[in-house]
Short mmCIF file of C-alpha atoms in Angstrom, two decimals:
data_model
loop_
_atom_site.label_atom_id
_atom_site.label_comp_id
_atom_site.label_asym_id
_atom_site.label_seq_id
_atom_site.Cartn_x
_atom_site.Cartn_y
_atom_site.Cartn_z
CA MET A 1 67.81 147.55 95.59
CA GLU A 2 68.38 145.15 98.29
CA LYS A 3 71.00 142.13 97.88
CA TYR A 4 72.63 139.55 100.26
CA VAL A 5 76.68 139.73 100.05
CA ILE A 6 77.53 136.19 101.47
CA LYS A 7 81.06 134.72 102.34
CA GLY A 8 80.83 130.65 101.43
CA GLY A 9 82.78 128.25 103.61
CA ASN A 10 81.19 127.59 106.53
CA PRO A 11 79.10 124.71 106.90
CA LEU A 12 75.37 125.07 108.49
CA VAL A 13 75.59 123.42 111.88
CA GLY A 14 72.17 123.59 114.27
CA GLU A 15 68.45 123.83 114.79
CA VAL A 16 66.10 126.19 112.12
CA GLU A 17 62.16 126.62 112.84
CA ILE A 18 59.97 126.54 109.62
CA GLY A 19 57.32 128.74 109.37
CA GLY A 20 53.80 127.99 107.23
CA ALA A 21 53.72 126.88 103.56
CA LYS A 22 53.36 130.25 101.26
CA ASN A 23 51.55 128.02 99.32
CA ALA A 24 48.82 126.74 101.13
CA ALA A 25 48.50 130.27 103.04
CA LEU A 26 48.04 131.81 99.65
CA ALA A 27 44.58 129.89 98.71
CA ILE A 28 43.47 129.16 102.54
CA LEU A 29 43.31 133.81 102.25
CA ALA A 30 41.41 133.47 99.46
CA ALA A 31 39.48 130.59 100.88
CA ALA A 32 38.64 133.03 103.92
CA THR A 33 36.42 135.29 101.93
CA MET A 34 33.73 132.64 101.16
CA THR A 35 32.20 133.03 104.66
CA ASP A 36 30.72 136.48 106.42
CA GLU A 37 31.36 135.04 109.21
CA THR A 38 35.02 135.71 110.90
CA VAL A 39 37.98 133.85 109.94
CA TYR A 40 40.91 133.39 112.31
CA ILE A 41 44.12 131.77 110.50
CA ASP A 42 47.79 131.18 112.51
CA ASN A 43 51.06 130.22 110.99
CA MET A 44 50.64 132.24 108.30
CA PRO A 45 54.37 132.99 107.27
CA ASP A 46 55.14 136.73 106.38
CA ALA A 47 56.46 136.63 102.80
CA SER A 48 55.82 139.17 100.12
CA ASP A 49 53.56 136.97 98.27
CA THR A 50 51.09 136.51 101.39
CA ASN A 51 50.95 140.26 102.26
CA ALA A 52 50.25 140.93 98.48
CA MET A 53 46.98 138.57 99.10
CA LEU A 54 45.60 140.23 102.34
CA GLN A 55 46.35 143.85 100.53
CA ALA A 56 44.47 142.51 97.44
CA ILE A 57 41.15 140.68 99.42
CA GLU A 58 41.76 144.56 101.66
CA SER A 59 41.07 146.25 98.31
CA ILE A 60 37.72 145.10 97.56
CA GLY A 61 35.76 145.42 100.93
CA ALA A 62 37.22 142.55 103.06
CA PHE A 63 38.51 143.37 106.83
CA VAL A 64 41.63 142.36 107.54
CA GLU A 65 43.82 142.96 110.55
CA ARG A 66 47.04 141.45 111.45
CA THR A 67 47.14 140.18 114.80
CA GLY A 68 50.20 139.09 115.21
CA ARG A 69 53.58 139.06 112.73
CA HIS A 70 51.84 135.03 111.81
CA SER A 71 48.30 135.32 112.63
CA VAL A 72 45.16 137.28 110.78
CA LYS A 73 41.48 137.84 111.08
CA ILE A 74 39.49 137.91 108.17
CA ASN A 75 35.82 139.03 107.67
CA ALA A 76 34.45 139.49 103.91
CA SER A 77 31.01 140.37 104.83
CA GLN A 78 31.41 143.74 103.73
CA ILE A 79 32.93 142.77 99.73
CA LYS A 80 31.46 145.38 97.52
CA ASN A 81 33.71 144.32 94.52
CA HIS A 82 34.11 141.21 92.55
CA THR A 83 36.63 142.14 89.85
CA ILE A 84 40.25 142.35 91.53
CA GLU A 85 42.74 144.31 89.05
CA ASN A 86 45.32 146.17 91.06
CA ASP A 87 49.27 146.30 91.54
CA TYR A 88 48.60 143.63 94.56
CA ILE A 89 47.23 141.05 92.43
CA LYS A 90 49.40 141.62 89.38
CA LYS A 91 52.47 140.32 91.53
CA ILE A 92 51.75 137.16 92.51
CA ARG A 93 50.68 133.99 90.55
CA ALA A 94 48.13 132.82 93.26
CA GLY A 95 45.85 135.95 92.66
CA TYR A 96 43.72 133.08 90.35
CA TYR A 97 42.97 131.51 93.58
CA LEU A 98 40.43 134.72 94.28
CA LEU A 99 38.46 133.69 91.05
CA GLY A 100 37.47 130.03 92.65
CA ALA A 101 36.59 131.44 95.77
CA LEU A 102 34.65 134.88 94.45
CA LEU A 103 33.29 132.62 91.58
CA GLY A 104 31.86 129.78 94.15
CA LYS A 105 30.41 132.64 96.68
CA TYR A 106 29.27 135.17 94.47
CA LYS A 107 29.06 133.52 90.93
CA ASP A 108 30.78 136.46 89.72
CA ALA A 109 35.04 137.10 89.47
CA GLY A 110 36.90 138.64 87.54
CA VAL A 111 41.22 139.06 88.45
CA ALA A 112 43.76 140.21 86.45
CA LEU A 113 46.06 138.12 84.28
CA PRO A 114 48.36 136.37 86.72
CA GLY A 115 52.11 137.07 87.49
CA GLY A 116 55.00 135.79 89.83
CA CYS A 117 57.87 133.98 88.70
CA HIS A 118 59.06 133.43 85.18
CA ILE A 119 59.81 130.14 85.12
CA GLY A 120 57.52 128.74 82.00
CA LEU A 121 54.02 128.97 80.65
CA ARG A 122 51.25 127.87 83.35
CA PRO A 123 48.74 127.70 81.32
CA ILE A 124 45.15 128.40 83.12
CA ASP A 125 43.02 125.90 80.78
CA GLN A 126 42.01 123.69 83.38
CA HIS A 127 41.10 125.70 85.55
CA ILE A 128 38.66 127.05 83.09
CA LYS A 129 37.43 123.97 81.92
CA GLY A 130 36.29 123.02 85.42
CA PHE A 131 34.51 126.73 85.85
CA THR A 132 32.56 126.13 82.38
CA ALA A 133 31.76 122.52 84.18
CA LEU A 134 30.48 123.87 86.97
CA GLY A 135 27.84 126.20 84.65
CA ALA A 136 30.33 129.48 84.51
CA LYS A 137 30.49 131.56 81.18
CA VAL A 138 34.75 132.45 80.84
CA ASN A 139 35.39 135.65 79.46
CA ILE A 140 39.64 136.48 79.21
CA GLN A 141 40.74 140.00 78.17
CA ASN A 142 43.10 141.87 80.39
CA ILE A 143 41.37 140.36 83.05
CA ILE A 144 39.80 136.32 83.66
CA TYR A 145 35.59 136.60 84.12
CA ALA A 146 33.76 133.62 85.29
CA LYS A 147 30.30 134.61 85.72
CA ALA A 148 27.40 132.34 86.33
CA ASP A 149 23.75 132.23 87.19
CA LYS A 150 24.25 129.44 89.36
CA LEU A 151 26.95 126.53 90.24
CA VAL A 152 25.64 122.75 89.78
CA GLY A 153 28.15 119.94 90.42
CA SER A 154 29.96 118.42 88.13
CA HIS A 155 32.47 115.40 87.18
CA ILE A 156 35.34 117.04 86.12
CA TYR A 157 38.50 114.88 84.70
CA LEU A 158 41.64 117.50 84.07
CA ASP A 159 44.03 116.33 81.68
CA VAL A 160 47.05 117.16 83.58
CA VAL A 161 47.66 116.80 87.13
CA SER A 162 47.70 121.01 87.90
CA VAL A 163 47.49 121.80 91.82
CA GLY A 164 45.85 125.33 91.38
CA ALA A 165 43.28 123.96 89.07
CA THR A 166 42.47 121.51 91.50
CA ILE A 167 42.21 124.29 94.69
CA ASN A 168 40.79 126.51 91.71
CA ILE A 169 37.61 124.26 91.04
CA MET A 170 37.37 122.59 94.78
CA MET A 171 36.65 125.99 95.74
CA ALA A 172 33.97 126.70 93.20
CA ALA A 173 32.60 123.70 93.80
CA VAL A 174 31.74 123.75 97.69
CA MET A 175 28.64 125.75 98.03
CA ALA A 176 27.40 124.76 94.07
CA GLU A 177 24.43 122.35 93.92
CA GLY A 178 24.87 119.15 94.03
CA LYS A 179 28.01 116.83 93.94
CA THR A 180 31.00 117.30 92.19
CA ILE A 181 34.04 114.83 91.13
CA ILE A 182 37.15 116.14 90.28
CA GLU A 183 39.39 113.11 88.79
CA ASN A 184 43.32 113.32 88.40
CA ALA A 185 43.71 115.77 90.95
CA ALA A 186 46.27 116.92 92.53
CA LYS A 187 47.58 115.35 95.40
CA GLU A 188 49.98 117.97 97.11
CA PRO A 189 50.29 118.71 101.11
CA HIS A 190 48.72 122.11 100.29
CA VAL A 191 45.45 120.50 98.55
CA VAL A 192 44.63 118.60 101.39
CA ASP A 193 45.35 121.45 104.11
CA ILE A 194 43.03 123.85 101.78
CA ALA A 195 40.58 120.98 101.83
CA ASN A 196 40.83 120.28 105.06
CA PHE A 197 40.41 124.70 105.58
CA LEU A 198 37.37 124.36 103.66
CA ASN A 199 36.00 121.81 105.97
CA SER A 200 36.77 123.69 109.02
CA MET A 201 34.13 126.30 107.43
CA GLY A 202 31.11 123.71 106.77
CA ALA A 203 32.69 122.22 103.47
CA ASN A 204 32.02 118.98 102.69
CA ILE A 205 35.06 117.50 100.58
CA LYS A 206 36.32 114.02 100.33
CA GLY A 207 39.53 112.66 98.92
CA ALA A 208 41.81 115.15 98.94
CA GLY A 209 45.12 113.21 99.28
CA THR A 210 44.04 111.07 96.39
CA ASP A 211 43.33 111.34 92.86
CA VAL A 212 39.54 111.85 93.09
CA ILE A 213 38.39 114.33 95.53
CA ARG A 214 34.03 114.30 96.08
CA ILE A 215 32.61 117.51 97.23
CA LYS A 216 28.72 117.94 98.24
CA GLY A 217 28.20 121.17 97.66
CA VAL A 218 26.61 123.09 100.82
CA GLU A 219 24.50 125.91 100.73
CA LYS A 220 26.94 128.44 103.01
CA LEU A 221 30.27 128.13 104.94
CA HIS A 222 30.68 129.72 108.48
CA GLY A 223 33.47 131.37 110.33
CA THR A 224 36.11 128.97 111.29
CA GLU A 225 40.11 128.78 113.10
CA TYR A 226 42.64 127.20 111.51
CA THR A 227 46.30 126.62 111.41
CA ILE A 228 48.45 126.52 108.33
CA ILE A 229 50.57 123.36 107.78
CA PRO A 230 54.74 123.82 107.50
CA ASP A 231 56.31 124.92 104.55
CA GLN A 232 57.27 121.70 102.66
CA ILE A 233 59.59 123.71 100.13
CA GLU A 234 61.25 126.09 103.22
CA ALA A 235 62.34 123.16 105.04
CA GLY A 236 63.44 121.12 101.92
CA THR A 237 65.91 124.03 100.88
CA PHE A 238 67.29 124.02 104.53
CA MET A 239 67.52 120.51 104.19
CA MET A 240 69.64 120.91 100.74
CA ALA A 241 71.56 123.52 102.25
CA ALA A 242 72.74 121.63 105.00
CA ALA A 243 73.52 118.59 102.35
CA ALA A 244 75.33 121.27 100.07
CA THR A 245 77.45 122.92 102.88
CA MET A 246 78.81 119.62 104.53
CA GLY A 247 76.78 120.45 107.85
CA ASP A 248 74.69 118.74 110.33
CA VAL A 249 71.29 120.67 110.62
CA THR A 250 67.78 119.76 112.64
CA VAL A 251 65.33 120.96 110.42
CA LYS A 252 62.24 122.02 113.01
CA ASN A 253 58.35 122.11 113.17
CA VAL A 254 58.14 119.82 109.78
CA ILE A 255 55.67 116.81 108.67
CA PRO A 256 58.09 114.79 108.07
CA LYS A 257 55.90 112.57 105.07
CA HIS A 258 55.81 115.61 103.23
CA LEU A 259 59.23 115.45 102.90
CA GLU A 260 59.73 112.11 102.16
CA SER A 261 60.87 112.30 98.51
CA ILE A 262 63.40 114.83 99.34
CA SER A 263 65.17 112.96 102.39
CA ALA A 264 65.04 109.85 100.03
CA LYS A 265 67.67 111.82 97.62
CA LEU A 266 69.53 112.67 100.21
CA VAL A 267 70.13 109.32 101.76
CA GLU A 268 70.94 108.91 97.62
CA MET A 269 73.60 111.28 97.81
CA GLY A 270 75.23 109.99 101.42
CA CYS A 271 73.45 112.27 103.82
CA GLN A 272 71.93 110.58 107.05
CA ILE A 273 68.81 111.48 107.48
CA HIS A 274 67.12 111.29 111.67
CA GLU A 275 63.69 111.51 111.88
CA SER A 276 61.01 112.32 114.79
CA ASP A 277 56.98 113.14 115.21
CA ASP A 278 57.96 116.80 114.11
CA GLU A 279 61.85 117.33 112.44
CA VAL A 280 64.14 115.98 110.03
CA ARG A 281 67.76 115.80 110.93
CA VAL A 282 70.66 116.19 108.04
CA VAL A 283 74.19 115.32 108.52
CA ALA A 284 76.61 115.57 105.69
CA ALA A 285 79.18 114.09 107.16
CA LYS A 286 81.23 113.41 103.59
CA ARG A 287 81.30 114.61 99.48
CA LEU A 288 78.02 114.20 98.22
CA LYS A 289 77.42 111.14 95.52
CA ASN A 290 75.97 111.68 92.42
CA THR A 291 72.32 110.55 91.55
CA HIS A 292 69.68 111.29 88.86
CA VAL A 293 65.99 113.49 89.50
CA LYS A 294 63.08 113.86 88.00
CA THR A 295 60.71 116.49 88.92
CA LEU A 296 56.85 114.68 89.45
CA PRO A 297 53.95 115.96 91.16
CA TYR A 298 53.57 114.90 95.00
CA PRO A 299 54.20 112.20 96.52
CA GLY A 300 57.53 112.36 93.47
CA TYR A 301 60.42 114.64 93.41
CA PRO A 302 59.06 118.64 93.65
CA THR A 303 59.86 121.05 90.80
CA ASP A 304 59.78 123.97 93.76
CA MET A 305 63.11 121.63 95.41
CA GLN A 306 64.62 120.75 91.60
CA PRO A 307 67.44 124.34 91.47
CA GLN A 308 68.37 123.74 95.10
CA ILE A 309 69.05 119.87 94.35
CA THR A 310 70.69 121.28 91.12
CA VAL A 311 73.29 123.17 93.62
CA ALA A 312 74.06 120.74 95.57
CA LEU A 313 74.63 117.97 92.93
CA GLY A 314 76.82 120.25 90.75
CA LEU A 315 79.27 119.69 94.02
CA ALA A 316 78.93 115.85 94.27
CA SER A 317 81.20 113.08 92.88
CA GLY A 318 80.36 111.96 89.44
CA ILE A 319 77.80 112.81 86.71
CA SER A 320 74.30 113.93 87.94
CA ILE A 321 71.30 114.24 85.73
CA VAL A 322 68.00 116.24 86.81
CA THR A 323 64.89 116.23 84.90
CA GLU A 324 62.60 118.90 84.59
CA SER A 325 58.98 117.67 83.99
CA ILE A 326 56.53 120.81 84.85
CA PHE A 327 57.81 123.77 83.88
CA GLU A 328 60.19 124.55 80.56
CA SER A 329 61.91 127.50 81.88
CA ARG A 330 62.80 126.36 85.09
CA PHE A 331 67.05 125.92 84.26
CA LYS A 332 67.39 129.94 84.14
CA TYR A 333 69.43 129.86 86.61
CA VAL A 334 72.08 127.68 85.55
CA ASP A 335 74.01 130.26 83.73
CA GLU A 336 74.40 132.11 86.71
CA LEU A 337 75.44 128.93 88.98
CA THR A 338 77.99 128.52 86.10
CA ARG A 339 79.59 131.52 86.91
CA MET A 340 80.65 130.46 90.11
CA GLY A 341 82.13 127.65 88.51
CA ALA A 342 79.49 124.73 87.93
CA SER A 343 79.62 122.14 84.76
CA ILE A 344 76.20 121.87 83.63
CA LYS A 345 75.28 121.79 80.14
CA VAL A 346 71.19 121.54 79.67
CA GLU A 347 69.58 119.79 76.92
CA GLY A 348 66.16 120.49 76.72
CA SER A 349 64.11 119.63 79.58
CA THR A 350 67.40 117.86 81.19
CA ALA A 351 70.51 119.24 82.85
CA ILE A 352 73.25 116.91 82.63
CA ILE A 353 76.00 118.02 85.72
CA GLU A 354 79.35 117.11 86.46
CA GLY A 355 80.29 117.65 90.05
CA VAL A 356 82.98 120.24 90.80
CA GLU A 357 85.16 120.14 93.86
CA ARG A 358 83.70 123.77 94.98
CA TYR A 359 82.15 126.24 93.53
CA THR A 360 83.45 130.42 93.28
CA GLY A 361 82.12 133.40 94.99
CA ALA A 362 80.80 135.94 92.08
CA THR A 363 78.16 138.31 91.68
CA VAL A 364 75.05 136.43 90.44
CA SER A 365 71.09 137.86 90.16
CA ALA A 366 68.05 135.68 91.08
CA PRO A 367 66.28 135.02 88.00
CA ASP A 368 63.24 133.36 90.20
CA LEU A 369 62.20 132.35 93.35
CA ARG A 370 63.12 128.91 94.49
CA ALA A 371 66.62 129.68 92.48
CA GLY A 372 67.35 132.69 93.75
CA ALA A 373 67.14 130.54 97.10
CA ALA A 374 69.54 127.93 95.00
CA LEU A 375 71.86 130.43 94.01
CA VAL A 376 71.96 131.51 98.21
CA ILE A 377 72.91 127.85 98.73
CA ALA A 378 75.71 127.73 95.75
CA ALA A 379 77.44 131.16 97.59
CA LEU A 380 77.11 129.44 101.02
CA THR A 381 79.66 126.96 99.57
CA ALA A 382 81.91 128.67 97.99
CA GLU A 383 85.08 130.24 98.09
CA GLY A 384 85.32 133.98 98.83
CA TYR A 385 82.53 136.24 98.73
CA SER A 386 79.00 136.40 96.49
CA THR A 387 76.76 138.54 96.31
CA ILE A 388 72.91 138.05 94.96
CA GLU A 389 70.72 140.37 93.83
CA ASP A 390 67.22 140.69 92.85
CA ILE A 391 66.61 139.32 95.92
CA LYS A 392 62.86 140.27 95.77
CA TYR A 393 61.78 136.91 94.16
CA ILE A 394 63.55 135.21 97.30
CA GLU A 395 61.52 137.29 99.69
CA ARG A 396 58.29 136.06 98.00
CA GLY A 397 58.57 132.69 99.56
CA TYR A 398 61.39 132.80 102.00
CA GLU A 399 60.40 134.65 105.91
CA ASP A 400 63.88 135.80 107.47
CA PHE A 401 66.00 133.75 105.05
CA GLU A 402 69.28 135.39 106.17
CA VAL A 403 68.15 135.66 109.67
CA LYS A 404 67.93 131.67 109.70
CA LEU A 405 70.53 131.21 108.00
CA ARG A 406 72.98 132.96 109.98
CA GLY A 407 71.31 131.25 112.93
CA LEU A 408 72.92 127.76 111.72
CA GLY A 409 76.51 129.82 111.20
CA ALA A 410 76.40 131.34 108.12
CA GLN A 411 78.02 134.82 107.18
CA ILE A 412 75.26 136.13 105.16
CA GLU A 413 74.07 139.87 105.17
CA LYS A 414 71.19 141.89 103.32
CA VAL A 415 72.45 145.08 101.99
CA ASP A 416 71.50 147.89 100.09
CA ASP A 417 74.42 148.89 98.24
CA ASP A 418 78.48 148.87 97.12
CA ARG A 419 79.60 150.35 100.85
CA ASP A 420 77.76 147.85 102.87
CA ILE A 421 79.13 145.16 100.68
CA GLN A 422 82.50 147.09 101.47
CA LYS A 423 81.63 146.80 105.52
CA PHE A 424 80.78 143.05 105.09
CA LYS A 425 83.96 142.12 103.90
CA LEU A 426 86.86 143.76 105.85
CA LYS A 427 84.29 143.04 109.21
CA ASN A 428 84.56 139.15 107.64
CA ALA A 429 87.82 138.84 106.26
#
C-alpha cells in the first residue's frame, strides 16, 4: 500500500496550478452519455474517481478515448446496457449520477448502491423523490432501479439542500415532457457547471446558481466541446496549507468568487489575501488567530474544507470552534490529529480546538479524501517525520498532490514500503 512520507517544518512558497473540479467532472462525464453524438471534455482531473467513472461508462458500451491526460472524447450511441453494477461504480459515491443521466435518456436505469468516503449518511431519498415526481418508479435492492414509460415535468421542492439530488433531477428532467421546477436547489459552482454543460448540448435550463432551477424539456441533446471549471476544494486545500505552514502561495487557474468563504475565514485568521482575475495569493506572516466556522451549503463555508481548516486552527492562538452541519461523521480524523499533538475535543457535531504551538510527526491513516489531505497539511507543519497511510483516499480527488507540494518546497514523497521511508529519512536528514 502506497504511503506519503513527509518531513515537516518548511513553509510552502511559490505558485501552484489548480486542475479541473472533480465534483463537476463526475456529473459531466455521466451527462455525456445523454447524447448519441460525440462529446469532447477538457480540463478533466486525472484522479481515481474520474477514472472509475470513465471505466463505468465504457463498461456499458460507450466509446471512451483519452485524447490527453486532461481531455476525453465520449460517444454513447452504442450503449446497450442501462444497468451498472461493476466494481468501478461501487468505488465512487457519484456513480448515482448515471441514474439521472440514463433515466433521462432511456427512461430506464440501474446503478449499484454508491460507495465513496465514509463521512456519514448520505441518503438518496431526495433523488428518489425527484425521479418519482417526474413519473419514474424506483426500486431499491442491491441496485437502485428507476424506470418510466415517459418522464413528465413536475414541480419539485427539495426538503434539504442536496447537490447530488439537484444534479440528478436536473439530468433526468432535461428530456422530460414539459417544464420542471426544482425549488430549494443547491447553488454550488459545480451545479452551475453541469447546467452549463447540459445547455451546451441543447438543454434548456435556467436559474442554476439560485435556489430555483427551471427546466424546459427538449427532445434530444447533441454533441459539444466543454471545459470543466477549476476545482474549488483543491484550491482551498492549498490556500489552507499556505496558512498552516506560514507560507506564501499563489493559487493559479481559479475562480476567486468560488473561494470567497474560504478567503474570508483566512482573513479572520490573520492571513493576507490578494486576488486577481484567475488567481489568489495567500500570505501568512505570523501565527494564525482563532475563529469560529460552521459548514453550510454554498455560498457558505464548504464541508469539504472542514478538516483542512480544523488542522490550521489547531495551530492558531486561542480557542476555535468548528461546527459541521452537513455530514455527521466528518470528525473521524480528529483521533489521528490528536496523535500529532492537537488539542481537540469533539462534542456531537462540534469540535472545540485549543491551539498548540506545533504538531509532532507521527504515523497516521487517512480515513477519507478531505481528511487525508488535511493530515498531509498537519504533517507539513509538524516537527520531524510523518507517514500518511491509506493515501488511496487522497488520490480519489487530488491529482499529483505530492508533486505539487514539492513544487512549493515541501519535503514529501510517495513510497511503497518501510525501506523507502528509511531512504527518505536518510536523504532529508
